[in-house]
Coordinates of C-alpha atoms and ligand atoms in Angstrom, one line a residue:
M1 CA -18.1 46.3 -50.8
S2 CA -21.2 47.9 -53.2
K3 CA -21.9 51.8 -54.0
S4 CA -24.3 53.7 -51.9
Q5 CA -27.6 53.7 -53.7
G6 CA -29.5 56.8 -54.3
D7 CA -26.0 58.0 -55.2
T8 CA -27.8 61.4 -56.5
A9 CA -28.5 63.8 -53.5
K10 CA -26.0 63.1 -50.4
P11 CA -27.9 60.5 -48.0
L12 CA -29.7 61.9 -45.0
L13 CA -28.9 58.5 -43.5
E14 CA -26.3 55.9 -45.1
V15 CA -26.0 52.7 -42.9
R16 CA -22.4 50.9 -43.7
E17 CA -21.6 47.0 -43.2
L18 CA -24.1 47.2 -40.3
T19 CA -23.9 44.3 -38.0
K20 CA -25.8 42.8 -34.7
R21 CA -25.0 39.8 -32.9
F22 CA -26.9 39.6 -29.4
P23 CA -24.8 36.7 -27.1
V24 CA -27.4 34.5 -26.4
K25 CA -26.6 32.3 -22.8
S26 CA -25.9 28.4 -23.5
G27 CA -25.4 25.5 -20.9
F28 CA -22.8 25.9 -18.1
G29 CA -19.0 25.5 -19.6
R30 CA -20.6 25.6 -22.9
P31 CA -18.5 28.7 -25.2
V32 CA -21.4 31.8 -25.7
R33 CA -23.4 31.5 -28.7
Q34 CA -24.7 34.3 -30.8
V35 CA -27.8 35.3 -33.0
H36 CA -26.8 36.8 -36.0
A37 CA -29.7 39.2 -36.1
V38 CA -28.3 41.4 -38.9
E39 CA -25.0 41.1 -40.6
K40 CA -23.3 43.9 -43.0
V41 CA -26.3 45.9 -44.2
S42 CA -25.6 49.3 -45.9
F43 CA -27.9 51.1 -47.5
S44 CA -28.6 55.1 -47.9
I45 CA -31.7 57.2 -47.0
A46 CA -31.9 60.4 -49.4
P47 CA -33.8 63.5 -48.0
G48 CA -37.3 63.3 -48.7
E49 CA -37.4 59.8 -49.5
V50 CA -39.3 56.7 -48.3
V51 CA -37.6 53.8 -48.3
G52 CA -39.5 50.1 -47.0
L53 CA -37.7 47.7 -45.5
V54 CA -39.1 44.7 -45.5
G55 CA -38.8 40.9 -44.8
E56 CA -40.6 37.6 -43.1
S57 CA -40.0 37.4 -38.9
G58 CA -37.2 37.8 -37.9
S59 CA -35.3 38.9 -40.5
G60 CA -33.6 42.1 -38.7
K61 CA -35.9 44.5 -39.2
T62 CA -36.6 46.2 -36.0
T63 CA -33.1 45.6 -35.4
V64 CA -31.8 47.8 -37.7
G65 CA -34.5 50.9 -37.0
R66 CA -33.4 50.4 -33.2
T67 CA -29.7 50.3 -34.2
I68 CA -30.1 53.6 -36.3
M69 CA -31.9 54.9 -33.5
R70 CA -29.0 53.7 -30.9
L71 CA -32.1 51.5 -28.9
T72 CA -29.8 48.8 -29.5
E73 CA -26.2 49.2 -29.9
P74 CA -24.3 48.1 -33.1
T75 CA -21.6 45.1 -32.6
E76 CA -20.2 46.5 -36.4
G77 CA -20.3 48.9 -38.8
Q78 CA -21.2 52.8 -39.5
I79 CA -24.2 55.0 -39.0
L80 CA -23.4 57.9 -40.8
F81 CA -26.8 60.7 -40.0
D82 CA -26.2 63.6 -42.0
G83 CA -22.0 62.8 -42.5
T84 CA -21.8 62.0 -38.6
D85 CA -21.0 58.7 -37.4
I86 CA -23.6 58.2 -34.4
A87 CA -23.1 54.0 -34.2
H88 CA -20.6 54.8 -31.1
K89 CA -21.8 58.2 -30.0
G90 CA -22.4 58.9 -26.2
A91 CA -25.2 59.2 -24.8
R92 CA -25.4 63.8 -24.4
E93 CA -23.8 63.5 -27.4
M94 CA -26.9 61.1 -28.9
L95 CA -29.4 63.4 -27.5
A96 CA -30.1 66.0 -30.2
F97 CA -29.5 63.1 -32.9
R98 CA -31.9 61.6 -30.9
R99 CA -34.8 65.0 -32.0
R100 CA -33.7 64.3 -35.6
I101 CA -34.7 61.0 -35.4
Q102 CA -38.3 59.4 -34.3
M103 CA -39.7 56.5 -34.2
V104 CA -43.6 55.4 -35.0
F105 CA -43.8 51.9 -33.5
Q106 CA -46.5 49.4 -34.3
D107 CA -48.7 49.8 -30.6
P108 CA -47.5 53.6 -29.8
F109 CA -49.6 53.2 -26.2
A110 CA -47.5 49.8 -25.2
S111 CA -44.5 51.9 -23.6
L112 CA -46.2 55.0 -22.5
N113 CA -48.3 56.1 -19.4
P114 CA -51.9 55.3 -19.5
R115 CA -52.9 57.6 -17.1
A116 CA -51.8 61.1 -19.1
R117 CA -53.5 63.1 -21.6
I118 CA -53.4 62.8 -25.1
G119 CA -52.1 66.4 -25.2
A120 CA -48.9 65.9 -22.9
L121 CA -48.0 62.7 -24.6
I122 CA -47.6 64.6 -27.9
A123 CA -46.2 67.5 -25.8
E124 CA -43.2 65.0 -24.2
G125 CA -40.3 65.2 -26.9
M126 CA -40.9 68.9 -27.4
E127 CA -40.3 69.3 -22.7
I128 CA -37.2 66.3 -23.4
H129 CA -35.7 68.7 -26.0
R130 CA -37.0 72.1 -24.4
I131 CA -38.5 73.5 -27.0
G132 CA -40.7 76.6 -26.6
T133 CA -43.1 77.7 -23.7
A134 CA -45.8 75.8 -22.2
R135 CA -48.1 77.7 -24.7
E136 CA -46.1 77.2 -27.3
R137 CA -46.0 73.7 -26.8
A138 CA -50.2 73.6 -26.3
E139 CA -50.8 75.5 -29.6
R140 CA -48.2 73.4 -31.0
V141 CA -50.1 70.1 -30.1
A142 CA -53.6 72.0 -31.5
E143 CA -51.3 72.6 -34.7
L144 CA -50.3 68.6 -34.6
L145 CA -53.8 66.6 -34.0
D146 CA -55.0 68.8 -36.5
L147 CA -52.6 67.6 -39.0
V148 CA -53.1 64.1 -38.9
G149 CA -56.7 64.4 -38.3
L150 CA -58.1 64.3 -34.8
P151 CA -60.4 66.5 -33.1
S152 CA -58.7 69.9 -31.1
D153 CA -60.7 67.9 -28.2
A154 CA -58.4 65.4 -28.0
A155 CA -55.6 66.7 -26.1
G156 CA -57.2 66.5 -23.4
R157 CA -58.8 63.1 -23.5
Y158 CA -56.8 59.5 -22.3
P159 CA -55.5 56.7 -24.6
H160 CA -58.3 54.4 -23.6
E161 CA -60.8 56.7 -25.4
F162 CA -59.5 56.0 -28.6
S163 CA -59.4 53.2 -31.3
G164 CA -56.7 51.8 -32.8
G165 CA -56.4 54.1 -36.0
Q166 CA -56.3 57.2 -34.1
R167 CA -53.8 55.9 -31.0
Q168 CA -51.5 55.1 -34.3
R169 CA -52.5 59.2 -35.5
V170 CA -51.1 59.7 -31.5
G171 CA -48.5 58.4 -32.0
I172 CA -47.4 59.9 -35.9
A173 CA -48.3 63.2 -34.1
R174 CA -45.9 62.2 -31.1
A175 CA -43.6 61.6 -33.9
L176 CA -43.5 64.4 -35.6
A177 CA -43.6 67.0 -32.4
V178 CA -40.4 68.0 -32.6
S179 CA -39.9 68.0 -36.6
P180 CA -37.4 65.3 -37.0
S181 CA -35.2 65.1 -40.1
L182 CA -36.4 60.9 -40.1
I183 CA -38.9 58.9 -39.2
V184 CA -38.4 55.4 -38.7
A185 CA -42.0 53.9 -38.9
D186 CA -41.9 50.0 -36.9
E187 CA -44.8 48.2 -38.8
P188 CA -46.9 51.1 -37.7
V189 CA -50.2 49.8 -39.9
S190 CA -49.7 45.9 -38.8
A191 CA -51.8 45.3 -35.7
L192 CA -54.9 47.8 -37.4
D193 CA -58.0 46.3 -39.1
V194 CA -56.8 46.7 -43.3
S195 CA -59.7 49.5 -43.9
V196 CA -57.8 51.9 -41.4
Q197 CA -54.7 50.9 -42.7
A198 CA -55.2 51.8 -45.4
Q199 CA -56.5 54.9 -43.6
V200 CA -53.6 55.7 -41.9
L201 CA -51.2 54.6 -44.8
N202 CA -53.1 57.9 -47.0
L203 CA -52.2 59.9 -43.7
L204 CA -48.9 59.2 -43.9
Q205 CA -48.4 59.8 -48.0
D206 CA -50.5 62.9 -47.1
L207 CA -48.1 63.9 -44.6
K208 CA -44.8 63.1 -46.7
E209 CA -45.6 65.3 -49.7
R210 CA -46.7 68.3 -47.3
L211 CA -43.9 68.2 -45.1
G212 CA -41.2 66.4 -47.0
L213 CA -40.6 63.6 -44.5
T214 CA -38.2 61.1 -44.7
I215 CA -39.0 58.1 -43.7
L216 CA -37.8 54.1 -43.3
F217 CA -40.8 52.5 -42.9
I218 CA -40.9 48.7 -42.1
A219 CA -43.2 46.1 -42.9
H220 CA -43.7 42.0 -43.3
D221 CA -45.2 42.4 -46.3
L222 CA -44.7 44.0 -49.7
A223 CA -48.3 44.9 -50.4
V224 CA -48.7 47.3 -47.7
V225 CA -45.5 49.1 -49.0
E226 CA -45.8 49.0 -53.0
H227 CA -48.0 52.5 -53.6
F228 CA -45.9 54.7 -50.5
C229 CA -42.0 53.4 -50.7
D230 CA -40.3 55.4 -53.2
R231 CA -37.4 52.5 -52.8
V232 CA -37.4 49.2 -50.9
I233 CA -35.4 46.9 -49.2
V234 CA -35.5 43.2 -49.1
M235 CA -34.0 41.4 -45.7
Y236 CA -33.8 37.5 -44.9
L237 CA -32.4 36.4 -42.0
G238 CA -30.3 39.4 -40.8
R239 CA -29.5 40.1 -44.5
I240 CA -30.1 42.6 -47.5
M241 CA -31.5 40.5 -50.1
E242 CA -32.3 43.4 -53.1
I243 CA -32.8 46.5 -53.2
A244 CA -34.9 48.5 -55.7
P245 CA -36.6 51.4 -57.0
R246 CA -40.0 50.5 -56.2
R247 CA -41.8 49.8 -59.5
R248 CA -38.6 47.9 -60.6
L249 CA -38.7 45.9 -57.7
Y250 CA -42.2 44.4 -58.4
S251 CA -42.2 44.4 -62.0
S252 CA -38.8 42.7 -62.3
P253 CA -37.8 41.1 -59.0
Q254 CA -34.3 40.4 -59.4
H255 CA -33.6 37.8 -55.9
P256 CA -35.0 34.8 -55.8
Y257 CA -36.0 36.0 -52.2
T258 CA -38.4 38.7 -53.7
E259 CA -39.3 36.6 -56.3
A260 CA -40.9 34.3 -53.4
L261 CA -42.3 36.9 -51.3
L262 CA -44.2 38.5 -54.0
S263 CA -45.7 35.4 -55.3
A264 CA -46.9 34.7 -51.7
A265 CA -48.9 38.0 -51.8
P266 CA -52.6 38.2 -52.3
V267 CA -53.9 39.1 -55.8
P268 CA -56.1 41.8 -55.7
D269 CA -57.2 40.4 -59.3
P270 CA -58.7 36.2 -58.6
D271 CA -58.5 35.8 -62.5
A272 CA -55.1 37.2 -62.6
K273 CA -52.2 34.2 -63.1
R274 CA -49.0 34.2 -60.5
D275 CA -47.1 31.2 -60.0
R276 CA -47.0 30.8 -56.5
I277 CA -43.5 30.0 -55.2
V278 CA -42.9 28.5 -52.3
L279 CA -39.7 28.1 -50.3
E280 CA -38.3 25.2 -49.0
G281 CA -38.3 24.4 -45.3
D282 CA -38.3 26.6 -42.9
V283 CA -35.9 29.9 -41.5
P284 CA -32.7 28.2 -40.4
S285 CA -31.7 29.3 -37.2
P286 CA -30.3 32.7 -36.8
I287 CA -27.9 31.2 -34.2
D288 CA -26.0 29.0 -37.0
P289 CA -27.0 30.4 -40.4
P290 CA -26.0 28.9 -43.7
S291 CA -22.5 29.5 -45.3
G292 CA -22.6 31.3 -48.2
C293 CA -25.6 32.4 -49.3
V294 CA -28.0 32.2 -46.4
L295 CA -31.3 31.3 -48.9
R296 CA -29.5 28.9 -50.3
T297 CA -30.7 25.9 -48.0
R298 CA -34.5 27.2 -49.6
C299 CA -33.3 28.6 -53.2
R300 CA -34.7 26.3 -56.0
Y301 CA -32.0 28.0 -57.6
A302 CA -29.2 27.4 -55.4
L303 CA -26.0 25.9 -56.9
P304 CA -22.7 24.0 -54.7
E305 CA -20.9 27.7 -55.0
C306 CA -23.9 29.1 -53.0
A307 CA -22.3 27.5 -50.3
R308 CA -19.0 28.7 -50.7
T309 CA -19.4 32.5 -50.6
V310 CA -21.7 35.5 -49.3
P311 CA -22.8 37.2 -52.3
A312 CA -22.1 40.9 -52.8
L313 CA -24.6 43.1 -53.6
R314 CA -24.6 44.3 -56.8
E315 CA -26.3 47.1 -59.2
V316 CA -28.0 44.8 -62.0
G317 CA -29.6 47.6 -63.1
P318 CA -30.7 51.3 -62.3
G319 CA -30.9 51.6 -58.7
H320 CA -31.0 47.9 -58.6
Y321 CA -29.0 45.7 -56.3
K322 CA -29.4 42.0 -55.4
A323 CA -26.9 39.9 -53.5
C324 CA -27.5 36.6 -55.8
I325 CA -24.4 35.1 -57.8
R326 CA -27.0 33.9 -60.6
D327 CA -28.1 36.1 -63.7
D328 CA -30.1 34.0 -65.7
I329 CA -33.1 33.3 -63.6
L330 CA -35.6 35.8 -63.4
P331 CA -35.9 38.2 -67.0
D332 CA -35.1 41.7 -66.4
R333 CA -38.7 43.0 -67.5
T334 CA -38.2 46.9 -66.9
I335 CA -36.2 46.1 -70.7
N336 CA -39.3 46.1 -72.5
G337 CA -42.1 46.4 -69.4
G338 CA -43.6 49.8 -70.0
E339 CA -40.8 51.3 -67.1
K340 CA -40.1 55.0 -68.2
N341 CA -38.3 56.0 -65.5
A342 CA -36.7 53.7 -62.9
S343 CA -35.3 56.1 -60.4
Ligands
ATP1 N1 -33.1 41.8 -27.4 C1 -32.4 40.1 -28.1 N2 -31.7 39.3 -27.9 C2 -31.6 38.3 -28.7 N3 -32.1 38.0 -29.9 C3 -32.6 39.4 -30.7 C4 -33.1 40.2 -29.6 N4 -33.7 41.1 -30.5 C5 -34.2 40.7 -31.8 N5 -33.1 39.4 -31.5 C6 -33.2 38.4 -32.6 O1 -33.1 38.9 -33.9 C7 -33.0 38.6 -35.1 C8 -34.1 40.1 -35.5 O2 -35.0 40.4 -35.1 P1 -35.8 41.5 -35.2 O3 -36.9 41.6 -34.8 O4 -34.9 42.4 -35.8 O5 -36.8 40.8 -37.1 P2 -37.5 41.5 -37.7 O6 -37.4 41.3 -39.2 O7 -37.7 42.9 -36.9 O8 -39.0 40.4 -36.9 P3 -40.7 40.8 -36.8 O9 -41.3 40.7 -38.2 O10 -41.4 40.1 -36.1 O11 -41.1 42.2 -36.1 C9 -34.6 37.3 -34.5 O12 -33.9 35.7 -34.7 C10 -34.9 37.5 -32.9 O13 -34.9 36.4 -32.2
MG2 MG1 -39.6 43.8 -35.9

């Protein structure tokens, strides 16, 4: 197994060989089959770090996030939060950890009571965890509204009175209310218009700097995490393909899958030439993923041996890891690429 990343500071979160397989019903008399949603995923997050988790639909990002929150039970593996393995803790023991890990969802109101006022929604976590008196909670709500850039009278209003961007500000205030150590943000801007996306990303960036937040930021697309994350983890079909400090990942991707993802992203400057690398074929079924490297059926660099063993995640540069056996395909541009400090 590879070393953990971010190994200078003691990690706030360390996920070791996390695996989640969902049983799926099949026809009568046939054996139960499994969706291989997440397979042996290992990574860590240092305090104050923002780590992006990126991959196409179905790659297992939400499952990783939900498993860390224990909204989904892991099949195997460890989830070390501040040194304690929370992967198999019971509901009562989890309560304290639940406060310290908060989630921001794509649609923060999907599961909330539409008839509750914004103030009550923001204060809910504080009530569950018995933080402060009613008055202190009201004061904290006012403080949080200001922090996320909403007017103070928002507390008495209802969710339907707010735009998508404002609702996401409420979602962020709700998560921050209990002063969590870690925020898992699952595609928090994916449902928003591009201009509003930028505003919410700026808010998160600002909060990160002011409050020293630690965030696992899940996104579909590499462009969203480019200006925000310290490191990026790239997943495909339940497995980690590459992990790298942000600048290294964008300037010098080392995994064929990252190369393809980057080449698919829109280029802001239309004159900038970029070869478009298209992955062949469709994503295979997670019920029956390919043997060896899961990308091999779509990889233009695949060799026969890629079908035989699952490639280990190995270090190929400072803080840069990839799960690919080939070293002769993608140039390391960081050597001459004006990269001063990789971490
Ligand atoms: N409760 C479940 N039961 C069965 N299969 C599931 C369940 N939840 C997720 N899956 C499957 O697990 C795989 C990973 O799903 P997941 O939602 O984690 O991917 P994702 O990367 O978040 O995708 P998206 O970008 O679409 O949000 C998919 O094949 C999905 O269909
Ligand atoms: Mg998802």
